[in-house]
Coordinates of C-alpha atoms and ligand atoms in Angstrom, one line a residue:
M1 CA 122.2 233.6 -76.2
A2 CA 121.9 237.0 -74.6
G3 CA 125.6 237.9 -74.4
E4 CA 126.3 236.7 -77.9
S5 CA 124.2 239.3 -79.7
A6 CA 126.2 242.1 -78.0
S7 CA 129.5 240.8 -79.5
P8 CA 129.5 241.4 -83.3
A9 CA 133.1 240.3 -83.7
R10 CA 132.6 237.2 -81.6
E11 CA 134.1 234.7 -84.1
S12 CA 137.5 236.5 -83.9
R13 CA 137.7 236.3 -80.1
A14 CA 140.9 234.7 -78.8
W15 CA 138.9 232.4 -76.5
D16 CA 136.8 231.1 -79.5
L17 CA 139.9 230.6 -81.7
N18 CA 141.9 228.7 -79.1
P19 CA 139.6 227.3 -76.4
I20 CA 140.8 225.0 -73.7
L21 CA 137.3 224.4 -72.3
K22 CA 133.9 224.4 -74.0
V23 CA 130.9 224.4 -71.8
D24 CA 127.8 223.4 -73.9
H25 CA 124.2 223.7 -72.7
L26 CA 125.2 222.9 -69.1
S27 CA 122.2 222.5 -66.7
M28 CA 122.2 221.3 -63.1
R29 CA 119.0 220.7 -61.1
F30 CA 118.7 219.9 -57.4
G31 CA 115.2 218.4 -57.1
G32 CA 112.9 221.2 -58.3
L33 CA 115.6 223.9 -58.2
V34 CA 117.4 224.7 -61.4
A35 CA 120.8 226.0 -60.2
V36 CA 122.3 226.2 -63.7
N37 CA 120.1 226.6 -66.7
D38 CA 121.4 225.9 -70.2
V39 CA 124.7 227.8 -69.8
S40 CA 127.3 227.8 -72.7
F41 CA 130.6 229.5 -72.7
V42 CA 134.2 229.0 -73.8
A43 CA 137.4 229.5 -71.7
G44 CA 140.5 230.5 -73.8
R45 CA 143.8 228.7 -73.6
G46 CA 146.3 230.8 -71.7
E47 CA 143.6 233.3 -70.7
V48 CA 142.0 234.3 -67.4
T49 CA 138.3 233.7 -67.6
A50 CA 136.1 235.0 -64.8
V51 CA 132.7 233.8 -63.9
I52 CA 130.8 236.5 -62.0
G53 CA 127.2 237.1 -60.8
P54 CA 125.2 237.9 -57.7
N55 CA 124.9 235.5 -54.8
G56 CA 123.1 232.3 -55.8
A57 CA 123.6 232.9 -59.5
G58 CA 125.1 229.4 -60.0
K59 CA 128.8 230.1 -60.2
T60 CA 130.0 227.5 -57.7
T61 CA 127.7 224.9 -59.2
V62 CA 129.2 225.5 -62.6
F63 CA 132.7 225.1 -61.0
N64 CA 131.6 222.0 -59.2
C65 CA 130.4 220.5 -62.5
I66 CA 133.7 221.4 -64.3
T67 CA 135.9 220.0 -61.5
G68 CA 134.0 216.8 -61.1
F69 CA 132.3 217.4 -57.8
Y70 CA 128.8 217.3 -59.4
K71 CA 127.7 215.3 -62.4
P72 CA 125.6 217.8 -64.5
S73 CA 122.0 217.0 -65.2
T74 CA 122.6 217.8 -68.9
G75 CA 125.3 219.4 -71.0
R76 CA 128.8 218.7 -72.2
L77 CA 132.1 219.9 -70.8
A78 CA 134.9 219.4 -73.3
L79 CA 138.5 220.0 -72.2
F80 CA 141.3 220.1 -74.8
H81 CA 144.9 219.0 -74.3
G82 CA 147.6 220.2 -76.8
G83 CA 145.2 222.4 -78.8
P84 CA 141.6 222.8 -79.6
A85 CA 139.7 219.8 -81.0
T86 CA 137.3 220.3 -83.9
D87 CA 133.6 220.1 -83.4
A88 CA 133.6 216.8 -85.4
E89 CA 136.2 215.3 -83.0
V90 CA 134.2 216.3 -80.0
D91 CA 131.0 214.9 -81.5
G92 CA 132.9 211.7 -82.4
V93 CA 134.0 211.1 -78.8
T94 CA 130.5 212.1 -77.6
A95 CA 129.0 209.5 -79.9
S96 CA 131.5 206.8 -78.9
G97 CA 130.2 206.8 -75.3
L98 CA 133.8 207.2 -74.0
A99 CA 135.1 209.9 -71.7
W100 CA 138.1 210.9 -73.7
G101 CA 139.7 210.5 -77.1
K102 CA 142.6 211.5 -79.2
S103 CA 142.4 214.6 -81.4
E104 CA 144.6 216.0 -84.2
A105 CA 146.0 218.5 -81.7
G106 CA 146.4 216.1 -78.7
A107 CA 143.5 214.8 -76.7
L108 CA 140.0 215.8 -75.5
Y109 CA 138.2 214.9 -72.3
L110 CA 134.5 215.0 -71.6
L111 CA 134.6 216.0 -68.0
E112 CA 131.0 215.2 -67.2
R113 CA 131.8 211.5 -68.0
L114 CA 135.0 211.2 -66.0
P115 CA 135.1 209.9 -62.4
D116 CA 135.7 212.9 -60.2
H117 CA 139.3 211.9 -59.3
K118 CA 140.2 211.5 -62.9
V119 CA 139.2 215.1 -63.6
A120 CA 142.3 216.0 -61.7
S121 CA 144.7 213.2 -62.6
W122 CA 143.8 212.6 -66.3
A123 CA 142.2 215.8 -67.5
R124 CA 144.6 217.8 -65.2
V125 CA 142.0 220.3 -63.9
A126 CA 143.1 221.7 -60.5
R127 CA 141.0 223.8 -58.1
T128 CA 141.0 225.8 -54.9
F129 CA 137.9 226.3 -52.7
Q130 CA 136.0 229.3 -51.2
N131 CA 137.3 228.2 -47.8
I132 CA 141.0 227.5 -47.5
R133 CA 141.7 223.8 -47.4
L134 CA 145.4 223.5 -46.6
F135 CA 146.7 220.9 -44.2
S136 CA 147.3 223.4 -41.5
G137 CA 149.3 221.1 -39.2
M138 CA 151.7 220.1 -42.0
T139 CA 154.6 222.3 -43.0
I140 CA 154.4 224.6 -46.0
L141 CA 156.8 222.4 -48.0
E142 CA 154.8 219.2 -47.1
N143 CA 151.6 220.8 -48.4
L144 CA 153.3 221.2 -51.8
L145 CA 154.7 217.7 -51.7
V146 CA 151.4 216.1 -50.8
A147 CA 149.9 217.8 -53.9
Q148 CA 152.2 215.7 -56.0
H149 CA 151.3 212.4 -54.2
M150 CA 149.2 211.2 -57.1
S151 CA 152.0 211.3 -59.7
L152 CA 154.5 209.7 -57.2
T153 CA 152.2 206.9 -56.1
T154 CA 150.9 206.1 -59.6
S155 CA 154.4 205.1 -60.5
G156 CA 155.4 204.1 -57.0
L157 CA 152.7 201.6 -56.1
L158 CA 154.2 198.1 -56.4
N159 CA 156.9 199.7 -58.5
P160 CA 160.2 197.9 -58.1
A161 CA 162.0 201.2 -58.7
A162 CA 160.3 202.7 -55.6
I163 CA 160.7 199.6 -53.5
L164 CA 164.4 199.3 -54.4
N165 CA 164.9 203.1 -54.2
L166 CA 166.5 203.0 -57.7
P167 CA 168.0 206.2 -59.2
S168 CA 164.9 206.6 -61.5
W169 CA 162.7 206.7 -58.4
Q170 CA 165.1 209.1 -56.6
R171 CA 165.0 211.4 -59.6
K172 CA 161.2 211.4 -59.5
Q173 CA 161.2 212.3 -55.9
K174 CA 163.8 215.0 -56.4
G175 CA 161.7 216.4 -59.2
A176 CA 158.8 216.7 -56.7
V177 CA 160.9 218.6 -54.2
D178 CA 162.4 220.9 -56.9
R179 CA 158.9 221.7 -58.1
A180 CA 157.7 222.5 -54.6
L181 CA 160.8 224.7 -54.0
Y182 CA 160.1 226.5 -57.3
W183 CA 156.6 227.4 -56.2
L184 CA 157.7 228.3 -52.7
N185 CA 160.2 230.7 -54.2
K186 CA 157.5 232.1 -56.5
I187 CA 155.3 233.0 -53.6
G188 CA 158.2 234.2 -51.5
L189 CA 157.9 231.6 -48.8
V190 CA 161.2 229.6 -49.1
D191 CA 162.4 230.9 -45.7
R192 CA 159.2 229.6 -44.1
A193 CA 159.3 226.1 -45.8
D194 CA 159.4 224.2 -42.5
D195 CA 156.7 226.3 -40.6
P196 CA 153.2 224.9 -40.2
A197 CA 151.0 226.2 -43.0
G198 CA 148.4 227.2 -40.4
D199 CA 150.8 229.8 -39.0
L200 CA 150.8 231.8 -42.2
P201 CA 148.9 235.0 -42.6
Y202 CA 145.6 234.6 -44.5
G203 CA 146.8 236.1 -47.7
D204 CA 149.9 233.8 -47.8
Q205 CA 147.7 230.8 -47.2
R206 CA 145.6 231.7 -50.2
R207 CA 148.7 232.0 -52.4
L208 CA 150.1 228.7 -50.9
E209 CA 146.8 227.0 -52.0
I210 CA 147.3 228.3 -55.5
A211 CA 151.0 227.2 -55.5
R212 CA 149.8 223.8 -54.3
A213 CA 147.4 223.5 -57.2
M214 CA 150.1 224.5 -59.6
C215 CA 152.4 221.7 -58.3
T216 CA 150.0 219.3 -60.0
D217 CA 150.9 220.8 -63.3
P218 CA 147.3 221.5 -64.4
V219 CA 146.2 222.6 -67.9
L220 CA 143.3 224.4 -66.3
L221 CA 143.4 226.1 -62.9
C222 CA 140.0 226.8 -61.3
L223 CA 139.9 229.3 -58.4
D224 CA 136.8 229.8 -56.3
E225 CA 136.9 233.3 -54.9
P226 CA 140.6 233.6 -54.4
A227 CA 140.4 237.2 -53.2
A228 CA 137.8 236.5 -50.5
G229 CA 138.8 238.0 -47.2
L230 CA 142.0 239.6 -48.5
N231 CA 143.0 243.2 -47.7
P232 CA 144.0 245.5 -50.6
R233 CA 147.7 244.7 -50.3
E234 CA 147.1 240.9 -50.2
S235 CA 144.7 241.3 -53.1
A236 CA 147.4 243.1 -55.2
A237 CA 149.9 240.2 -54.4
L238 CA 147.3 237.7 -55.5
N239 CA 146.8 239.6 -58.8
E240 CA 150.5 239.6 -59.4
L241 CA 150.8 235.9 -58.7
L242 CA 147.9 235.1 -61.1
L243 CA 149.3 237.3 -63.8
S244 CA 152.7 235.8 -63.5
I245 CA 151.2 232.3 -63.7
R246 CA 149.5 233.2 -66.9
R247 CA 152.6 235.0 -68.3
E248 CA 155.3 232.5 -67.4
H249 CA 153.4 229.2 -67.4
Q250 CA 150.8 229.9 -70.2
A251 CA 148.3 228.5 -67.7
S252 CA 144.6 228.8 -68.3
I253 CA 142.7 230.1 -65.3
L254 CA 139.0 230.0 -64.6
L255 CA 137.9 232.0 -61.6
I256 CA 134.9 232.9 -59.6
E257 CA 135.3 236.3 -58.0
H258 CA 133.2 238.9 -56.3
D259 CA 136.0 241.4 -56.0
M260 CA 135.5 243.5 -59.2
S261 CA 138.9 245.1 -58.9
V262 CA 140.5 241.7 -59.3
V263 CA 138.1 240.6 -62.1
M264 CA 138.6 243.8 -64.1
E265 CA 142.4 243.9 -63.6
I266 CA 143.4 240.3 -64.5
S267 CA 140.6 238.8 -66.7
D268 CA 140.7 238.5 -70.4
H269 CA 137.1 237.3 -70.6
V270 CA 134.2 237.6 -68.2
V271 CA 131.0 235.4 -68.1
V272 CA 128.1 236.8 -66.2
L273 CA 125.4 234.5 -64.6
E274 CA 122.2 235.5 -63.0
Y275 CA 119.6 233.1 -61.6
G276 CA 121.4 230.2 -63.2
S277 CA 121.5 231.6 -66.7
K278 CA 124.2 233.4 -68.7
I279 CA 123.3 237.1 -69.2
A280 CA 126.5 238.4 -70.7
D281 CA 129.9 237.2 -72.0
G282 CA 132.7 239.4 -73.3
T283 CA 135.8 241.4 -72.4
P284 CA 135.9 243.2 -69.0
D285 CA 135.0 246.5 -70.7
E286 CA 132.1 245.1 -72.6
V287 CA 130.7 243.4 -69.5
R288 CA 131.2 246.5 -67.3
N289 CA 129.2 248.6 -69.8
D290 CA 126.4 246.0 -70.4
P291 CA 123.1 247.3 -69.1
R292 CA 121.9 243.8 -68.2
V293 CA 124.9 243.3 -66.0
I294 CA 124.5 246.8 -64.5
A295 CA 120.9 246.1 -63.8
S296 CA 121.7 242.7 -62.2
Y297 CA 124.4 244.2 -59.9
L298 CA 122.4 247.3 -59.0
G299 CA 119.3 245.3 -58.4
V300 CA 117.2 247.6 -60.6
E301 CA 114.1 246.5 -62.5
D302 CA 115.1 246.9 -66.1
E303 CA 117.9 247.9 -68.5
E304 CA 116.6 251.4 -69.1
E305 CA 116.6 252.1 -65.4
A306 CA 120.2 250.7 -65.2
V307 CA 121.3 253.0 -68.0
A308 CA 119.7 255.9 -66.2
V309 CA 121.4 255.1 -63.0
V310 CA 124.8 254.8 -64.7
E311 CA 124.3 258.0 -66.7
A312 CA 123.2 259.8 -63.5
G313 CA 126.4 258.7 -61.8
A314 CA 128.6 259.5 -64.7
Ligands
LIG1 N1 124.1 220.8 -53.3 C1 123.0 221.6 -53.4 N2 121.8 221.2 -53.2 C2 120.7 222.0 -53.3 N3 120.8 223.3 -53.8 C3 122.0 223.7 -54.1 C4 123.2 222.9 -53.9 N4 124.3 223.7 -54.3 C5 123.8 224.9 -54.7 N5 122.4 224.9 -54.6 C6 121.6 226.0 -54.9 O1 121.9 226.4 -56.2 C7 121.8 227.8 -56.4 C8 123.1 228.3 -56.9 O2 124.1 228.2 -55.9 P1 125.6 228.5 -56.2 O3 126.3 228.2 -54.9 O4 126.1 227.7 -57.4 O5 125.6 230.0 -56.4 P2 126.8 231.1 -56.4 O6 126.6 232.0 -57.6 O7 128.1 230.3 -56.3 O8 126.6 231.9 -55.1 P3 127.6 232.6 -54.1 O9 128.2 233.7 -54.8 O10 126.7 233.0 -52.9 O11 128.6 231.5 -53.7 C9 121.4 228.4 -55.0 O12 120.0 228.6 -55.0 C10 121.8 227.3 -54.1 O13 121.1 227.3 -52.9

């Protein structure tokens, strides 16, 4: 693939050594339109992986496949719990026809085979959307509690402990409130816990959405343009939140982002799409200096012209 030839030390990349997600030959067609064309990449465990590219490049479609909103036309999306599975283990689950299986390190899930709601509850992939989707009439705290509804109802539905309000059930509920308060504190909104979420400034709503996703205890957090519409101060607060999530929670983050200052500052690994295909894949520095990426972003005809444009500006 195009990006791979530019990375001689590719085998030693952190994301290859310890992947959390392997996207293999993913394609998505809508009728005659090929939105994603044979895209492969890896997201590293505990890393921030950014997917970038011009409008219509296929970024959101890739996200929608990973998070279960679309079933890919072809391709495999292997997510690893505990640690990376071997290729033989992934091939074994693929051949079994099942959607998940145990691995030496833990478990592996083939996301393209899971029902969409199981991508969140079993595989523990959480996401936010391009447009904010908070429950604006509910309080800030309630938004964080609602996120934990699945884990509470799974054990609460027809559960005698819940019906009888036994101590084990009370502990579970307290755990949910504690987790919500932890994330409220993290985003600096404890004092506003009882205010409607819709009253918050835009940047705080974005961070509340991320906190809500983190309340589900995901192994992979997918963020669709988290910096969209933020001013520079809000954008800096977002960067700080994402970096602290990575640092303190060892969370793996996959994000689509147009704001290059965010991408370059917080990403470990950048995947570049154009017209549905991957054109580059590497560290932020490698991608920033890749003539194919420059050509794509500047809209120039070919790589030589892109190099000339960059040299002229240097
Ligand atoms: N549900 C759909 N039905 C038909 N075509 C679609 C659908 N979703 C996306 N597309 C098309 O697939 C292509 C890729 O779209 P996608 O939204 O994935 O790109 P993107 O890189 O996320 O763009 P943007 O940066 O503008 O959000 C576009 O041509 C788009 O019109």
